[in-house]
Short mmCIF file of N, CA and C in Angstrom, two decimals:
data_model
loop_
_atom_site.label_atom_id
_atom_site.label_comp_id
_atom_site.label_asym_id
_atom_site.label_seq_id
_atom_site.Cartn_x
_atom_site.Cartn_y
_atom_site.Cartn_z
N MET A 1 32.80 0.90 -7.06
CA MET A 1 32.04 -0.16 -7.65
C MET A 1 30.55 0.01 -7.39
N ALA A 2 30.20 0.60 -6.27
CA ALA A 2 28.80 0.81 -5.93
C ALA A 2 28.14 1.75 -6.94
N GLU A 3 28.90 2.67 -7.52
CA GLU A 3 28.34 3.60 -8.48
C GLU A 3 27.94 2.89 -9.78
N ASP A 4 28.63 1.81 -10.12
CA ASP A 4 28.38 1.10 -11.36
C ASP A 4 27.33 0.00 -11.21
N SER A 5 26.87 -0.25 -10.00
CA SER A 5 25.92 -1.34 -9.80
C SER A 5 24.57 -0.98 -10.43
N PRO A 6 23.85 -1.99 -10.90
CA PRO A 6 22.55 -1.72 -11.52
C PRO A 6 21.54 -1.23 -10.48
N LYS A 7 20.49 -0.62 -10.98
CA LYS A 7 19.45 -0.10 -10.10
C LYS A 7 18.84 -1.22 -9.27
N ARG A 8 18.71 -1.01 -7.97
CA ARG A 8 18.09 -2.01 -7.09
C ARG A 8 16.59 -1.92 -7.20
N ARG A 9 15.94 -3.06 -7.04
CA ARG A 9 14.49 -3.07 -7.12
C ARG A 9 13.90 -2.54 -5.82
N LYS A 10 12.67 -2.09 -5.90
CA LYS A 10 11.98 -1.57 -4.72
C LYS A 10 11.55 -2.73 -3.83
N ALA A 11 11.27 -2.40 -2.59
CA ALA A 11 10.78 -3.40 -1.64
C ALA A 11 9.40 -3.87 -2.06
N ASN A 12 9.06 -5.10 -1.68
CA ASN A 12 7.73 -5.63 -1.96
C ASN A 12 6.68 -4.78 -1.26
N PHE A 13 5.47 -4.79 -1.80
CA PHE A 13 4.36 -4.10 -1.16
C PHE A 13 4.07 -4.81 0.15
N ASN A 14 3.89 -4.03 1.22
CA ASN A 14 3.51 -4.64 2.49
C ASN A 14 1.98 -4.73 2.56
N GLU A 15 1.50 -5.36 3.59
CA GLU A 15 0.06 -5.60 3.72
C GLU A 15 -0.72 -4.29 3.81
N ALA A 16 -0.20 -3.32 4.55
CA ALA A 16 -0.90 -2.04 4.71
C ALA A 16 -1.01 -1.31 3.37
N GLU A 17 0.07 -1.31 2.59
CA GLU A 17 0.03 -0.67 1.27
C GLU A 17 -1.02 -1.33 0.39
N THR A 18 -1.03 -2.65 0.39
CA THR A 18 -1.96 -3.39 -0.44
C THR A 18 -3.39 -3.11 -0.03
N GLU A 19 -3.66 -3.07 1.27
CA GLU A 19 -5.01 -2.79 1.76
C GLU A 19 -5.47 -1.40 1.34
N VAL A 20 -4.61 -0.41 1.49
CA VAL A 20 -4.97 0.96 1.11
C VAL A 20 -5.20 1.04 -0.41
N LEU A 21 -4.34 0.39 -1.17
CA LEU A 21 -4.49 0.38 -2.63
C LEU A 21 -5.83 -0.23 -3.03
N ILE A 22 -6.16 -1.39 -2.48
CA ILE A 22 -7.42 -2.05 -2.81
C ILE A 22 -8.60 -1.18 -2.41
N GLU A 23 -8.55 -0.65 -1.21
CA GLU A 23 -9.65 0.19 -0.71
C GLU A 23 -9.88 1.40 -1.63
N GLN A 24 -8.80 2.07 -2.00
CA GLN A 24 -8.92 3.28 -2.81
C GLN A 24 -9.33 2.98 -4.25
N VAL A 25 -8.79 1.92 -4.83
CA VAL A 25 -9.15 1.58 -6.21
C VAL A 25 -10.61 1.17 -6.26
N LEU A 26 -11.07 0.37 -5.30
CA LEU A 26 -12.47 -0.02 -5.29
C LEU A 26 -13.38 1.18 -5.06
N LYS A 27 -12.93 2.13 -4.27
CA LYS A 27 -13.70 3.35 -4.02
C LYS A 27 -13.88 4.16 -5.31
N HIS A 28 -12.85 4.16 -6.15
CA HIS A 28 -12.86 4.95 -7.39
C HIS A 28 -12.98 4.08 -8.64
N GLU A 29 -13.42 2.84 -8.46
CA GLU A 29 -13.46 1.87 -9.55
C GLU A 29 -14.27 2.36 -10.75
N GLN A 30 -15.42 2.92 -10.50
CA GLN A 30 -16.28 3.37 -11.60
C GLN A 30 -15.57 4.42 -12.45
N LEU A 31 -14.89 5.35 -11.81
CA LEU A 31 -14.19 6.41 -12.53
C LEU A 31 -12.98 5.86 -13.30
N LEU A 32 -12.25 4.92 -12.68
CA LEU A 32 -11.03 4.41 -13.30
C LEU A 32 -11.27 3.42 -14.43
N PHE A 33 -12.31 2.58 -14.30
CA PHE A 33 -12.44 1.45 -15.21
C PHE A 33 -13.74 1.41 -15.99
N ALA A 34 -14.59 2.42 -15.88
CA ALA A 34 -15.86 2.41 -16.59
C ALA A 34 -15.62 2.45 -18.09
N ALA A 35 -16.46 1.75 -18.83
CA ALA A 35 -16.39 1.75 -20.29
C ALA A 35 -17.60 2.48 -20.83
N GLY A 36 -17.55 2.82 -22.08
CA GLY A 36 -18.69 3.44 -22.72
C GLY A 36 -18.56 4.94 -22.81
N PRO A 37 -19.63 5.58 -23.22
CA PRO A 37 -19.58 7.02 -23.48
C PRO A 37 -19.40 7.88 -22.23
N GLY A 38 -19.77 7.39 -21.05
CA GLY A 38 -19.67 8.18 -19.84
C GLY A 38 -18.36 8.02 -19.09
N ARG A 39 -17.37 7.41 -19.72
CA ARG A 39 -16.13 7.13 -18.99
C ARG A 39 -15.30 8.40 -18.79
N ALA A 40 -14.39 8.34 -17.84
CA ALA A 40 -13.56 9.48 -17.48
C ALA A 40 -12.45 9.69 -18.50
N SER A 41 -11.98 10.92 -18.58
CA SER A 41 -10.88 11.23 -19.48
C SER A 41 -9.56 10.73 -18.88
N ALA A 42 -8.55 10.68 -19.70
CA ALA A 42 -7.23 10.25 -19.23
C ALA A 42 -6.72 11.17 -18.13
N GLY A 43 -6.99 12.46 -18.24
CA GLY A 43 -6.58 13.42 -17.22
C GLY A 43 -7.26 13.17 -15.88
N GLN A 44 -8.55 12.86 -15.93
CA GLN A 44 -9.28 12.56 -14.70
C GLN A 44 -8.74 11.30 -14.04
N LYS A 45 -8.47 10.29 -14.85
CA LYS A 45 -7.93 9.04 -14.32
C LYS A 45 -6.55 9.27 -13.70
N ARG A 46 -5.73 10.08 -14.36
CA ARG A 46 -4.40 10.39 -13.84
C ARG A 46 -4.50 11.06 -12.47
N LYS A 47 -5.47 11.98 -12.32
CA LYS A 47 -5.67 12.66 -11.04
C LYS A 47 -6.09 11.68 -9.95
N VAL A 48 -6.95 10.73 -10.30
CA VAL A 48 -7.41 9.73 -9.33
C VAL A 48 -6.24 8.85 -8.91
N TRP A 49 -5.42 8.42 -9.86
CA TRP A 49 -4.25 7.60 -9.52
C TRP A 49 -3.27 8.38 -8.64
N GLU A 50 -3.13 9.68 -8.89
CA GLU A 50 -2.27 10.51 -8.03
C GLU A 50 -2.84 10.59 -6.62
N LEU A 51 -4.15 10.73 -6.51
CA LEU A 51 -4.81 10.74 -5.21
C LEU A 51 -4.54 9.42 -4.47
N ILE A 52 -4.66 8.31 -5.18
CA ILE A 52 -4.41 7.00 -4.59
C ILE A 52 -2.95 6.92 -4.15
N ARG A 53 -2.04 7.43 -4.97
CA ARG A 53 -0.62 7.41 -4.62
C ARG A 53 -0.38 8.18 -3.32
N HIS A 54 -1.06 9.32 -3.16
CA HIS A 54 -0.90 10.12 -1.93
C HIS A 54 -1.47 9.40 -0.71
N LYS A 55 -2.42 8.52 -0.91
CA LYS A 55 -2.98 7.74 0.21
C LYS A 55 -2.09 6.55 0.56
N VAL A 56 -1.44 5.96 -0.45
CA VAL A 56 -0.61 4.77 -0.23
C VAL A 56 0.75 5.13 0.35
N ASN A 57 1.37 6.19 -0.13
CA ASN A 57 2.74 6.49 0.26
C ASN A 57 2.98 6.69 1.76
N PRO A 58 2.04 7.24 2.54
CA PRO A 58 2.29 7.35 3.98
C PRO A 58 2.48 5.99 4.68
N VAL A 59 1.92 4.92 4.15
CA VAL A 59 2.07 3.61 4.76
C VAL A 59 3.06 2.73 4.00
N ALA A 60 3.70 3.29 2.98
CA ALA A 60 4.58 2.52 2.10
C ALA A 60 5.96 2.32 2.71
N ALA A 61 6.57 1.18 2.35
CA ALA A 61 7.93 0.88 2.78
C ALA A 61 8.92 1.78 2.04
N CYS A 62 8.60 2.13 0.80
CA CYS A 62 9.40 3.06 0.01
C CYS A 62 8.43 3.84 -0.86
N PRO A 63 8.83 5.02 -1.34
CA PRO A 63 7.91 5.82 -2.15
C PRO A 63 7.46 5.06 -3.41
N ARG A 64 6.17 5.08 -3.67
CA ARG A 64 5.61 4.41 -4.85
C ARG A 64 5.17 5.47 -5.85
N ASP A 65 5.33 5.15 -7.13
CA ASP A 65 4.78 6.04 -8.15
C ASP A 65 3.53 5.40 -8.73
N VAL A 66 2.85 6.12 -9.58
CA VAL A 66 1.58 5.66 -10.13
C VAL A 66 1.75 4.35 -10.89
N GLU A 67 2.83 4.23 -11.65
CA GLU A 67 3.05 3.00 -12.42
C GLU A 67 3.22 1.79 -11.50
N ASP A 68 3.87 1.97 -10.36
CA ASP A 68 4.00 0.87 -9.38
C ASP A 68 2.62 0.43 -8.91
N LEU A 69 1.75 1.41 -8.63
CA LEU A 69 0.42 1.10 -8.12
C LEU A 69 -0.43 0.40 -9.18
N LYS A 70 -0.35 0.87 -10.41
CA LYS A 70 -1.11 0.24 -11.49
C LYS A 70 -0.65 -1.20 -11.70
N LYS A 71 0.65 -1.42 -11.66
CA LYS A 71 1.17 -2.77 -11.85
C LYS A 71 0.73 -3.68 -10.71
N ARG A 72 0.79 -3.19 -9.49
CA ARG A 72 0.35 -3.99 -8.34
C ARG A 72 -1.13 -4.34 -8.47
N TRP A 73 -1.95 -3.38 -8.90
CA TRP A 73 -3.37 -3.64 -9.07
C TRP A 73 -3.60 -4.73 -10.13
N ARG A 74 -2.90 -4.63 -11.26
CA ARG A 74 -3.03 -5.66 -12.30
C ARG A 74 -2.61 -7.03 -11.77
N ASP A 75 -1.53 -7.06 -11.02
CA ASP A 75 -1.06 -8.33 -10.45
C ASP A 75 -2.07 -8.91 -9.46
N LEU A 76 -2.67 -8.07 -8.64
CA LEU A 76 -3.68 -8.54 -7.69
C LEU A 76 -4.89 -9.11 -8.42
N LYS A 77 -5.35 -8.44 -9.45
CA LYS A 77 -6.49 -8.94 -10.22
C LYS A 77 -6.16 -10.27 -10.88
N ARG A 78 -4.99 -10.36 -11.47
CA ARG A 78 -4.58 -11.58 -12.15
C ARG A 78 -4.48 -12.73 -11.16
N ARG A 79 -3.86 -12.49 -10.02
CA ARG A 79 -3.70 -13.53 -9.01
C ARG A 79 -5.05 -13.99 -8.48
N ASP A 80 -5.96 -13.05 -8.24
CA ASP A 80 -7.27 -13.39 -7.72
C ASP A 80 -8.06 -14.21 -8.75
N ARG A 81 -7.96 -13.84 -10.03
CA ARG A 81 -8.67 -14.59 -11.06
C ARG A 81 -8.09 -15.99 -11.23
N SER A 82 -6.77 -16.12 -11.16
CA SER A 82 -6.18 -17.45 -11.31
C SER A 82 -6.55 -18.32 -10.10
N LYS A 83 -6.63 -17.72 -8.91
CA LYS A 83 -7.05 -18.45 -7.71
C LYS A 83 -8.50 -18.90 -7.88
N LEU A 84 -9.33 -18.04 -8.41
CA LEU A 84 -10.73 -18.39 -8.65
C LEU A 84 -10.83 -19.54 -9.64
N CYS A 85 -10.02 -19.50 -10.68
CA CYS A 85 -10.03 -20.55 -11.68
C CYS A 85 -9.66 -21.89 -11.04
N ARG A 86 -8.62 -21.89 -10.23
CA ARG A 86 -8.21 -23.13 -9.56
C ARG A 86 -9.31 -23.65 -8.65
N LEU A 87 -9.99 -22.75 -7.93
CA LEU A 87 -11.05 -23.15 -7.01
C LEU A 87 -12.25 -23.71 -7.76
N SER A 88 -12.59 -23.09 -8.88
CA SER A 88 -13.76 -23.55 -9.62
C SER A 88 -13.51 -24.90 -10.28
N GLN A 89 -12.23 -25.26 -10.49
CA GLN A 89 -11.90 -26.55 -11.08
C GLN A 89 -11.74 -27.62 -10.00
N GLY A 90 -11.89 -27.25 -8.74
CA GLY A 90 -11.85 -28.22 -7.66
C GLY A 90 -10.45 -28.52 -7.15
N CYS A 91 -9.43 -27.85 -7.66
CA CYS A 91 -8.10 -28.10 -7.13
C CYS A 91 -7.66 -26.88 -6.32
N GLY A 92 -6.74 -27.07 -5.43
CA GLY A 92 -6.26 -25.98 -4.61
C GLY A 92 -6.96 -25.96 -3.26
N PRO A 93 -6.57 -25.04 -2.40
CA PRO A 93 -7.13 -24.96 -1.05
C PRO A 93 -8.57 -24.46 -1.09
N PRO A 94 -9.33 -24.62 0.01
CA PRO A 94 -10.70 -24.11 0.06
C PRO A 94 -10.72 -22.59 -0.10
N ALA A 95 -11.87 -22.07 -0.45
CA ALA A 95 -12.02 -20.63 -0.70
C ALA A 95 -11.62 -19.82 0.52
N ALA A 96 -10.79 -18.81 0.30
CA ALA A 96 -10.39 -17.91 1.38
C ALA A 96 -11.48 -16.86 1.57
N PRO A 97 -11.66 -16.36 2.79
CA PRO A 97 -12.71 -15.37 3.03
C PRO A 97 -12.55 -14.12 2.18
N ALA A 98 -11.31 -13.73 1.86
CA ALA A 98 -11.08 -12.50 1.10
C ALA A 98 -11.07 -12.73 -0.40
N LEU A 99 -11.42 -13.93 -0.87
CA LEU A 99 -11.38 -14.22 -2.29
C LEU A 99 -12.23 -13.25 -3.08
N GLY A 100 -13.41 -12.93 -2.59
CA GLY A 100 -14.32 -12.06 -3.32
C GLY A 100 -13.97 -10.60 -3.24
N LEU A 101 -12.87 -10.24 -2.64
CA LEU A 101 -12.51 -8.84 -2.47
C LEU A 101 -12.38 -8.12 -3.80
N LEU A 102 -11.79 -8.77 -4.80
CA LEU A 102 -11.55 -8.11 -6.07
C LEU A 102 -12.51 -8.58 -7.15
N LEU A 103 -13.42 -9.48 -6.83
CA LEU A 103 -14.30 -10.03 -7.84
C LEU A 103 -15.74 -9.62 -7.59
N ALA A 104 -16.47 -9.45 -8.66
CA ALA A 104 -17.90 -9.17 -8.56
C ALA A 104 -18.60 -10.46 -8.14
N PRO A 105 -19.75 -10.39 -7.49
CA PRO A 105 -20.45 -11.60 -7.03
C PRO A 105 -20.71 -12.60 -8.13
N GLU A 106 -20.99 -12.15 -9.35
CA GLU A 106 -21.26 -13.09 -10.43
C GLU A 106 -20.01 -13.83 -10.90
N GLU A 107 -18.82 -13.32 -10.53
CA GLU A 107 -17.58 -13.98 -10.91
C GLU A 107 -17.15 -15.05 -9.89
N LEU A 108 -17.77 -15.07 -8.72
CA LEU A 108 -17.42 -16.02 -7.68
C LEU A 108 -17.97 -17.40 -7.98
N PRO A 109 -17.24 -18.46 -7.62
CA PRO A 109 -17.80 -19.79 -7.77
C PRO A 109 -18.96 -19.96 -6.79
N PRO A 110 -19.88 -20.88 -7.05
CA PRO A 110 -21.07 -21.02 -6.17
C PRO A 110 -20.72 -21.24 -4.71
N ALA A 111 -19.67 -21.99 -4.40
CA ALA A 111 -19.31 -22.27 -3.01
C ALA A 111 -18.80 -21.02 -2.30
N ALA A 112 -18.18 -20.07 -3.04
CA ALA A 112 -17.60 -18.89 -2.42
C ALA A 112 -18.54 -17.69 -2.47
N ALA A 113 -19.66 -17.80 -3.15
CA ALA A 113 -20.58 -16.68 -3.29
C ALA A 113 -21.22 -16.37 -1.94
N PRO A 114 -21.36 -15.09 -1.62
CA PRO A 114 -22.02 -14.72 -0.36
C PRO A 114 -23.49 -15.07 -0.43
N PRO A 115 -24.11 -15.40 0.71
CA PRO A 115 -25.53 -15.74 0.71
C PRO A 115 -26.38 -14.56 0.28
N ALA A 116 -27.44 -14.82 -0.45
CA ALA A 116 -28.29 -13.75 -0.98
C ALA A 116 -29.27 -13.24 0.04
#
């Protein structure tokens, strides 16, 4: 019966994996997400994501592939933006210190913006 069971899902990302992912994506952000005529080719982006995968997997609970990392990054951005939206509307908990981790300073609400 075990042979017929559906594929099990992977373990959730742990804190160390998430930290390494954020650190590496932010380090290579310009290459991965730049728009316009100077942007990187698909091959260059694929190589950068592979590099990130090689940095994340040593601290991972289970082996991650590039698609897992891209999905996690999208989820982190979405969650951070929705948290920002809730904070700017005055509902939800006070701003967390790490709120600005994934957002540019101009995207932060005035209360959470770092002092100039």
